[in-house]
XYZ file of C-alpha atoms in Angstrom:
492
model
C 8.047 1.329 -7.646
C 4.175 1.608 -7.571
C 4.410 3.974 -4.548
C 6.617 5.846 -7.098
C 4.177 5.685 -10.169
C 1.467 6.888 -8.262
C 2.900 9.959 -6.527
C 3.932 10.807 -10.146
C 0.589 10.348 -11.284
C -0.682 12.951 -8.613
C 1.631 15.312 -9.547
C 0.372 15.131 -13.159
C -3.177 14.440 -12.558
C -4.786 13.536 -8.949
C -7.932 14.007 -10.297
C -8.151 11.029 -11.657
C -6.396 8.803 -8.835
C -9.063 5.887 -7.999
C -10.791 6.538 -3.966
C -12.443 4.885 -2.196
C -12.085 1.466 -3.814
C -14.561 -1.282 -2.409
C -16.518 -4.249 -3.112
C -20.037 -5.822 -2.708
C -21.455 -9.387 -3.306
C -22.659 -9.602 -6.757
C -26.095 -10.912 -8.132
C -24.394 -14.467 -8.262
C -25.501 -14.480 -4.554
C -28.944 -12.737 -4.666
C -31.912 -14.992 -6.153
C -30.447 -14.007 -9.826
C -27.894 -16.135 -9.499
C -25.538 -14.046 -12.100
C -22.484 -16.268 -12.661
C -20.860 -12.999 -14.217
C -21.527 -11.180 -10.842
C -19.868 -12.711 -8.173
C -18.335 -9.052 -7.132
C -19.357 -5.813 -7.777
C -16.269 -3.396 -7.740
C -16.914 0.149 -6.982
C -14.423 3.029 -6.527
C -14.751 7.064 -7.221
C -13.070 9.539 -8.760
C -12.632 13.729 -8.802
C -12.958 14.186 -12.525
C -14.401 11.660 -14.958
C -11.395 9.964 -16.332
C -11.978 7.236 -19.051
C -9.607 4.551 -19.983
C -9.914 2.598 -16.384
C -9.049 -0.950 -15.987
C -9.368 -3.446 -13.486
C -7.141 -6.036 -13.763
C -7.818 -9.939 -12.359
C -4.511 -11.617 -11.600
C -4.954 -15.433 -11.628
C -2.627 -18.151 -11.116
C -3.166 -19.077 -14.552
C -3.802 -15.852 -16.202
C -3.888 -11.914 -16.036
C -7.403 -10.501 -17.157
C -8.112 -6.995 -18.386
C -11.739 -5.706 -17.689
C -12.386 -2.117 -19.353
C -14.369 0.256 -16.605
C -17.244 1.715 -18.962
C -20.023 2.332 -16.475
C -20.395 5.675 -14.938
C -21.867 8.324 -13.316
C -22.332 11.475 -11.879
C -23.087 12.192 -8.178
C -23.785 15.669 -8.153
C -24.769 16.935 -4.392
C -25.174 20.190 -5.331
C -28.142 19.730 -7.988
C -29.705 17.374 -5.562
C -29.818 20.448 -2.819
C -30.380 22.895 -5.076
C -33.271 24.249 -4.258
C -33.218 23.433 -0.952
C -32.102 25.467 2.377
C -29.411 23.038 2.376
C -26.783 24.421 -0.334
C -23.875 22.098 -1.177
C -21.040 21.777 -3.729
C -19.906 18.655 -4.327
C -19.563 16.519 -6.885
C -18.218 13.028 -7.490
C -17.618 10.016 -10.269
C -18.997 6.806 -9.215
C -17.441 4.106 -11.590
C -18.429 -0.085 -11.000
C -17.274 -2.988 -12.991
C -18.919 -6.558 -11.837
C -16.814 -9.336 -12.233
C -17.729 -12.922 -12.009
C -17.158 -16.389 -14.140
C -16.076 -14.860 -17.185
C -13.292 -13.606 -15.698
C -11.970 -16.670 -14.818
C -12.997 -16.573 -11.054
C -13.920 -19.709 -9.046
C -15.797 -19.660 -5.960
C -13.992 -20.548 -2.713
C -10.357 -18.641 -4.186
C -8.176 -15.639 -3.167
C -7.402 -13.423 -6.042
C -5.624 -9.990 -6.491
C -6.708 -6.983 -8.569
C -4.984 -3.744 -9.387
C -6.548 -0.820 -11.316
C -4.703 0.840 -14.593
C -5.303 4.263 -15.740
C -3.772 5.449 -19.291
C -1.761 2.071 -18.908
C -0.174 2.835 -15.771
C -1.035 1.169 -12.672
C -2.419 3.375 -10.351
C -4.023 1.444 -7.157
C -3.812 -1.905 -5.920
C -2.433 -4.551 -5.453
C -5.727 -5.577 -3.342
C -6.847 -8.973 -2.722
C -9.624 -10.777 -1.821
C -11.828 -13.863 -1.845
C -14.632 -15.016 -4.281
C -16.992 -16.639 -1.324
C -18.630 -20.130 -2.426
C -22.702 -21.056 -2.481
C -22.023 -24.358 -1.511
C -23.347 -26.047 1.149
C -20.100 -27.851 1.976
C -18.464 -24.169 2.534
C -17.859 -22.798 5.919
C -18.568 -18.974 6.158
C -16.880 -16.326 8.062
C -18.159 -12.794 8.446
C -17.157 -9.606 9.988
C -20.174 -7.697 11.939
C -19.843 -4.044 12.885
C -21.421 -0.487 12.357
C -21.847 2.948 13.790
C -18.558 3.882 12.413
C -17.061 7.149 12.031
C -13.315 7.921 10.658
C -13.299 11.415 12.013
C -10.865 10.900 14.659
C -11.475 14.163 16.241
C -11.770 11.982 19.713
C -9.802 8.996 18.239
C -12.567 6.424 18.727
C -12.956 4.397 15.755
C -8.866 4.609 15.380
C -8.883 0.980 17.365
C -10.834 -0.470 15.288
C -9.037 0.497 12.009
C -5.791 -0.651 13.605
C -7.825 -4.117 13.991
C -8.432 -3.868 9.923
C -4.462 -3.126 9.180
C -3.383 -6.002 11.522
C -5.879 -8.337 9.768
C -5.042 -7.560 6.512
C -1.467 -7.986 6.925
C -2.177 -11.213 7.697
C -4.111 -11.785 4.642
C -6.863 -13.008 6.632
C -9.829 -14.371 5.101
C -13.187 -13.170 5.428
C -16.376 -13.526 3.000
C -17.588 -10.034 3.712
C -18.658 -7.644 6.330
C -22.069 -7.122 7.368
C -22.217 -3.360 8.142
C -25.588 -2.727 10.229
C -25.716 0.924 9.472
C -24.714 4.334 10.830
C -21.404 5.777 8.875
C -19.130 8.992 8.949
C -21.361 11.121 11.306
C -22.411 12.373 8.688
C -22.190 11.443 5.478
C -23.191 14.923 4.013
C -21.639 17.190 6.567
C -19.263 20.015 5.600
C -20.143 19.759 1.539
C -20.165 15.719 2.042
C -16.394 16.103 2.351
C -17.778 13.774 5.836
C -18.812 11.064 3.576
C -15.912 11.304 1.079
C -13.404 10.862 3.680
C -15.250 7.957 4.609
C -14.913 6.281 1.400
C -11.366 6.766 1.137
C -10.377 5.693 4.517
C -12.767 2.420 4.684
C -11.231 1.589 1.414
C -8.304 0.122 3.861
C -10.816 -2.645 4.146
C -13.452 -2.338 1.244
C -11.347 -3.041 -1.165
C -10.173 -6.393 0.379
C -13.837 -7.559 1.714
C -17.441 -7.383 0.570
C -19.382 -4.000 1.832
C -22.600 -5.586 2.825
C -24.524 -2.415 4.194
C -27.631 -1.651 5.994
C -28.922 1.917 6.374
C -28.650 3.886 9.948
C -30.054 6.783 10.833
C -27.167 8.757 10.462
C -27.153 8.018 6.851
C -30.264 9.798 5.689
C -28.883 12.790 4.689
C -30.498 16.340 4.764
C -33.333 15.672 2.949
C -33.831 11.777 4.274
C -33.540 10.344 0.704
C -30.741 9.075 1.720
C -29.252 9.926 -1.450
C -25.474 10.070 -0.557
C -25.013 6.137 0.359
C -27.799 4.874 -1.912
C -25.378 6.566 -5.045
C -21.942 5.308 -3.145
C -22.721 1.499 -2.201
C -23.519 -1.237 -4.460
C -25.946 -4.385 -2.872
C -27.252 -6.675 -4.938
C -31.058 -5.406 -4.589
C -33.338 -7.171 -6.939
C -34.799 -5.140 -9.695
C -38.217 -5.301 -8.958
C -38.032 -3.615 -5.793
C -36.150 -0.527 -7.200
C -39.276 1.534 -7.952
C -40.199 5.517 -7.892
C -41.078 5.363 -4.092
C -37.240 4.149 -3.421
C -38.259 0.756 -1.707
C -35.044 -0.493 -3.273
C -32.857 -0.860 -0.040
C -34.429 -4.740 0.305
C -31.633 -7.524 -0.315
C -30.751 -10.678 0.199
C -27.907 -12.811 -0.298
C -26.709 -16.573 0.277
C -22.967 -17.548 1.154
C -22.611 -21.047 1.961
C -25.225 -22.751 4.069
C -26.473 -19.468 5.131
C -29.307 -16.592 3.636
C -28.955 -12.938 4.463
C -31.746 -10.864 4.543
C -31.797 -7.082 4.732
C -34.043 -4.487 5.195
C -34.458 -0.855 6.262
C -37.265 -0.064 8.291
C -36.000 3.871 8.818
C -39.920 5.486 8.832
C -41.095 2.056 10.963
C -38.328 2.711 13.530
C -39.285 6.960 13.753
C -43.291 6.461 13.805
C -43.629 7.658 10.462
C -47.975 6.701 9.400
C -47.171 5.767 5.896
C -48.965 2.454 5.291
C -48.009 2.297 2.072
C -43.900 1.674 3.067
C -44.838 -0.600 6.027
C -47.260 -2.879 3.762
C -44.349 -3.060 1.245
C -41.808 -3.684 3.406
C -43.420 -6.427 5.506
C -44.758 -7.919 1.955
C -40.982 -7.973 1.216
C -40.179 -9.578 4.050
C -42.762 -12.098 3.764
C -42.341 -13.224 0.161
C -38.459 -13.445 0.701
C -37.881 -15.351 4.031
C -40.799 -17.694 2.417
C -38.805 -18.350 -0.741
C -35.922 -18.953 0.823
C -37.538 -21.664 2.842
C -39.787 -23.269 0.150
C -36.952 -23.322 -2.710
C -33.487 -22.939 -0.876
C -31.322 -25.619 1.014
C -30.148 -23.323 3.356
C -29.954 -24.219 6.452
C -29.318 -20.623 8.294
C -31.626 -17.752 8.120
C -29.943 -14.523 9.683
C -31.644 -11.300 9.566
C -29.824 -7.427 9.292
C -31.104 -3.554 10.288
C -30.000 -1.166 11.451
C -32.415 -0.708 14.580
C -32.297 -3.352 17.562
C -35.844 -5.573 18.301
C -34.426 -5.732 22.024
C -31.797 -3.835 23.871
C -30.736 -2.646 27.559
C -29.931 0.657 27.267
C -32.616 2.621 29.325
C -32.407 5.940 28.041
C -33.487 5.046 24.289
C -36.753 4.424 23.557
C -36.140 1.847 21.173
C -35.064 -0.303 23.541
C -38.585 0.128 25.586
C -41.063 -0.585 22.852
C -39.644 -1.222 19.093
C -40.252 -4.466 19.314
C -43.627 -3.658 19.506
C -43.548 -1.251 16.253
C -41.933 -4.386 14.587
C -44.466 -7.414 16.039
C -45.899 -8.415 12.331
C -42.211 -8.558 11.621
C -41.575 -10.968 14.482
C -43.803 -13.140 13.607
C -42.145 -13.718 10.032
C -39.139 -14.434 11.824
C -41.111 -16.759 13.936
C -43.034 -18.183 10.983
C -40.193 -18.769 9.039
C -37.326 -19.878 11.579
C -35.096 -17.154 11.470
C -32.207 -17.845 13.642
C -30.062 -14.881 13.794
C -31.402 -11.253 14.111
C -28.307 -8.358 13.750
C -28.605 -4.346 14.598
C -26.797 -2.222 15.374
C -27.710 1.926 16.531
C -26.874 1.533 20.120
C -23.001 1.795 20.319
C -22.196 -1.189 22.741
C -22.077 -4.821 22.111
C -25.514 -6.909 23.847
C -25.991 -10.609 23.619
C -29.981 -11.299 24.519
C -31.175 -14.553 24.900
C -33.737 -16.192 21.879
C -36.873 -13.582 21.834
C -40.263 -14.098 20.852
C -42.551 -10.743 22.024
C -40.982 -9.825 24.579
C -40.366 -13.005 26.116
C -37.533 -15.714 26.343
C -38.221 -18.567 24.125
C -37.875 -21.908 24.403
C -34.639 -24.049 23.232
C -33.705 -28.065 24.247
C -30.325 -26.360 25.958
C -28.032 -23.804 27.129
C -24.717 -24.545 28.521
C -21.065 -23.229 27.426
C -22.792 -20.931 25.909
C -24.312 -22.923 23.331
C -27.767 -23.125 22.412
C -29.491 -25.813 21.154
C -32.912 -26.148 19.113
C -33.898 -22.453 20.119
C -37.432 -21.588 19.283
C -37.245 -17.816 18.142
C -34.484 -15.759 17.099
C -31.424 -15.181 19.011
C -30.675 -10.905 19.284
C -27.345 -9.017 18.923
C -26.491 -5.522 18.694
C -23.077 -4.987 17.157
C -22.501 -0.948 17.374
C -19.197 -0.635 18.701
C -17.016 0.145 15.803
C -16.372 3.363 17.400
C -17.777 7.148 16.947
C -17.573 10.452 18.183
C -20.723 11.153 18.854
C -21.201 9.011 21.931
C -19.271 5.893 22.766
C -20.660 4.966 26.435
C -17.812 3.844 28.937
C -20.060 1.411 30.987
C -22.573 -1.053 30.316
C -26.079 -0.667 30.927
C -28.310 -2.141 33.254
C -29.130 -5.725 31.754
C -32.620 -6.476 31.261
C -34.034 -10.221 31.547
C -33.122 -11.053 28.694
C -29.446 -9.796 28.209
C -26.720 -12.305 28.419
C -23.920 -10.217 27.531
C -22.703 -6.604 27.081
C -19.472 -4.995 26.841
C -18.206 -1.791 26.069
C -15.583 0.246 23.879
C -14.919 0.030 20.739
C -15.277 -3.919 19.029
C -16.442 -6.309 15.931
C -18.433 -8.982 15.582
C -16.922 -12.219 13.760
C -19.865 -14.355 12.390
C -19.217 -18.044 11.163
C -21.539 -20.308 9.929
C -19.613 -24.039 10.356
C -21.982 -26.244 8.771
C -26.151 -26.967 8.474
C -25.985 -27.734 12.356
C -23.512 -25.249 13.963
C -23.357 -21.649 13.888
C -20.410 -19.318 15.619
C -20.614 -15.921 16.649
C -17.880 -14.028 18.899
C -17.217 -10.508 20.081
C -13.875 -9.089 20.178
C -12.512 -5.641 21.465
C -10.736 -3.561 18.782
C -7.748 -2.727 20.950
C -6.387 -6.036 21.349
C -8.104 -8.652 19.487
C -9.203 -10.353 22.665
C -12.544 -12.766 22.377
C -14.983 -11.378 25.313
C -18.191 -13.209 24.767
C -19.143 -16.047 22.217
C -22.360 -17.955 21.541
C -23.029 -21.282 19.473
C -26.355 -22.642 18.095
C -26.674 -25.809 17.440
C -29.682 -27.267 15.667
C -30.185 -30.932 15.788
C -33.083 -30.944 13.969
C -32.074 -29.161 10.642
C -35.609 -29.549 9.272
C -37.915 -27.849 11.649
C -40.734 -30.746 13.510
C -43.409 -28.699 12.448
C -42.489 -29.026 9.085
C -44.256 -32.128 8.092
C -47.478 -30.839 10.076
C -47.173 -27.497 7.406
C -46.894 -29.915 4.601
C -49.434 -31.854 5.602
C -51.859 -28.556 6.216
C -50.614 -27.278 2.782
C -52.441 -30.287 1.037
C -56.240 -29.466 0.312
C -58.685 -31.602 1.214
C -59.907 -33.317 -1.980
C -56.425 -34.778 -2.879
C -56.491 -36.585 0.583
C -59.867 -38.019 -1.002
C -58.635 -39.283 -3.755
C -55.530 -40.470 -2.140
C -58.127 -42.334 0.058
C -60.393 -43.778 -3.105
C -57.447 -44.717 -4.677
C -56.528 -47.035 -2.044
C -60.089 -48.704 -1.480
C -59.991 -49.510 -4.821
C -56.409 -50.894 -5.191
C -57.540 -52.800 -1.856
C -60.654 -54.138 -3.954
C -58.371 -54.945 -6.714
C -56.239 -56.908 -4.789
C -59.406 -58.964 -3.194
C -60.941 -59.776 -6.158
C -57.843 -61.121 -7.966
C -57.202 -63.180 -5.532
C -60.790 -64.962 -5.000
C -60.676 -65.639 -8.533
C -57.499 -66.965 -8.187
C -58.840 -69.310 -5.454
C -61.822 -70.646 -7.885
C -60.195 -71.078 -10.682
C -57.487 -73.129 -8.416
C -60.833 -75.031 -7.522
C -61.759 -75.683 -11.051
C -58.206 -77.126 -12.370
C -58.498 -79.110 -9.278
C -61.846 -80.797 -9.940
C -60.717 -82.108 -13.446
C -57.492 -84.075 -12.466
């Protein structure tokens, strides 16, 4: 019957069927902490057609949410006087959802989407992820995805998406680190729009939690396309004229996201201005996060690896040194996780500080415990056309594990003290290469040291006064004590 509806519907007006359907975390996850904004639901459409409406199905009730916020992505004024002509235009439509709607963290919901009061896509579901720290999260970890299909490489991977859904499979998100369509605005962006509506297989069930590639710039590198397509939950007062607004964070659970998007860093680019920002970004969110969250987990996203094998890319020779002042925020502020993507294998490399393995209490079964620094992974196998290498590359001394051909990454963060992350091949679902860290000392040991540095010296005077005198106190109480014992003594 809905199959039915909607083919009608296209007959009479396709213009106005919903594509592209996905979500994002809200701002209930992002320092905000918007209880009305636990998902942001995004979809497009031809035409602008009003009267949208996104309907919540409960087990206890059916709610109606009117779609009223719009807008226009025109390509074709953004090029237009540019050596890059385009025509194509596009309705972007969002509705955020949260606590008012009658959503509880932790629950699987379903939502459909009415247009002119007939239903015209859906049903979907998906899951409202919990902040609690008694909440086990579970993430899927990809990018440098195309849905081209030319060569059939991403195909696999898609496949992977149909079985899991099927299955109704829970994940809290997926945590996309960049690189999408190859390219977003080729051939009149008609690239990028059959992006939207094929991902939509999965975007519309899980939480879109980008990072921008490369590959995503566009023809002017404003990156204009995917900054108008994807919602994240940036915060407001990083959305300025000079478009540092691709900084985000987000908590699920007993774990804090952080992403950024280094794109002149990585390319050499001499603005100081950007790299300032960005690091002062960096800086003033990983240090919030540790001074006023109870997070235990710290797990950093971009798009371009710190570390990687592959010897033919320079970013695997020296980005890390591009990106020191970086590393040591990650350093300073016990990161434990760092995510990229850009080369299009899977690597595992061992807990990095400059260059150099750290140090960590253990490593056997491939678990780590109590590492030092950072562990890296790059997580670029999705599957593209433009190169999808058939062999590893030459592991460095750092690399634990590669592997090639099209796979995901499947994150999960158990508890304060264990954290999960596996690798498995598109094709068949198989596990290849896993890795646990294991902290036994949640709080880090240098902790109380910090505290104890934080304190200026005068207090610790005082603190030391105050004690003499209490001391004194004490004494002289109790020699008077003692004489007038003497005196009662002496008259009986």
């Amino acid at each position: 019957m809905i199959l039915l509806i909607i083919s009608l519907l296209t007959l009479a007006n396709s213009d106005c069927i919903p594509y592209g359907v996905r979500q994002s975390l809200g701002h209930y996850y992002s320092a905000l902490n918007d209880i009305n904004n636990y998902i942001t639901l995004t979809f497009n459409s031809q035409n602008l057609c009003l009267d949208y409406v996104v309907q919540i199905i409960t087990a206890t009730s059916i709610n109606n949410i009117q779609v009223t916020n719009f807008s226009l992505l025109n390509m074709t004024d953004v090029y237009k006087d540019s050596e890059n002509v385009i025509h194509y235009e596009t309705y972007v439509y969002d509705v955020k959802i949260g606590q008012f709607d009658s959503l509880i963290e932790g629950n699987q919901y379903t939502f459909v989407i009415y247009w002119e009061n007939a239903l015209i896509a859906g049903p979907f579901y998906f899951n409202v992820p919990s902040k609690s720290l008694n909440y086990s999260s579970k993430f899927i970890v990809m990018g440098d995805m195309d849905s081209n299909w030319k060569l059939n490489t991403s195909k696999q991977t898609f496949d992977w998406f149909t079985n899991q859904i099927k299955k109704t499979t829970h994940y809290d998100g997926i945590i996309y680190l960049g690189d999408m369509a190859y390219d977003l605005e080729d051939d009149n962006c008609m690239v990028g729009d059959n992006f939207l509506r094929n991902i939509s297989l999965f975007t519309s069930h899980f939480p879109f939690m980008l990072t921008l590639g490369n590959h995503d710039s566009g023809h002017n590198d404003e990156f204009v396309y995917i900054r108008k397509s994807f919602a994240t939950p940036r915060i407001s007062e990083y959305d300025n004229a000079i478009k540092y607004n691709d900084f985000y964070s987000f908590q699920v659970g007993h774990a804090y996201f952080v992403q950024f998007h280094p794109y002149k860093i990585a390319y050499g680019n001499d603005d100081k201005t950007y790299f300032n920002y960005t690091l002062f970004q960096m800086e003033q969110e990983l240090s919030r996060i540790r001074q006023h969250e109870n997070t235990s987990w710290l797990i950093v996203y971009n798009h371009y690896p710190f570390y990687c094998s592959n010897p033919d890319d320079g970013f695997c020779e020296d980005h890390y040194k591009k990106m020191q002042l970086f590393e040591d925020l990650f350093i300073k502020y016990h990161v434990d996780l760092c995510l990229a993507g850009h080369q299009h294998t899977y690597e595992r490399d061992e807990p990095l500080a400059y260059n150099k393995v750290a140090q960590f209490d253990k490593y056997e079964n491939n678990t780590y415990t109590n590492p030092k620094a950072p562990i890296y992974i790059v997580e670029g196998a999705a599957g593209n056309d433009e190169i999808m290498p058939e062999d590893i590359y030459p592991p460095k001394f750092y690399t634990k594990f590669q592997a090639a051909g099209d796979g995901i990454g499947i994150l999960e963060v158990k508890n304060k003290t264990h954290l999960y992350f596996e690798h498995r091949m598109s094709a068949n679902d198989s596990v290849v290469d896993y890795v646990w860290i294991v902290k036994t000392n949640v709080v880090p040991d240098d902790d109380d040291d910090k505290v104890k540095d934080s304190i200026p010296i005068w207090v610790w005077i005082l603190v030391g006064v105050g004690v003499l005198l209490i001391i004194a106190l004490v004494s002289y109480c109790v020699i008077k004590n003692k004489k007038q014992q003497k005196t009662h003594n002496e008259f009986i």
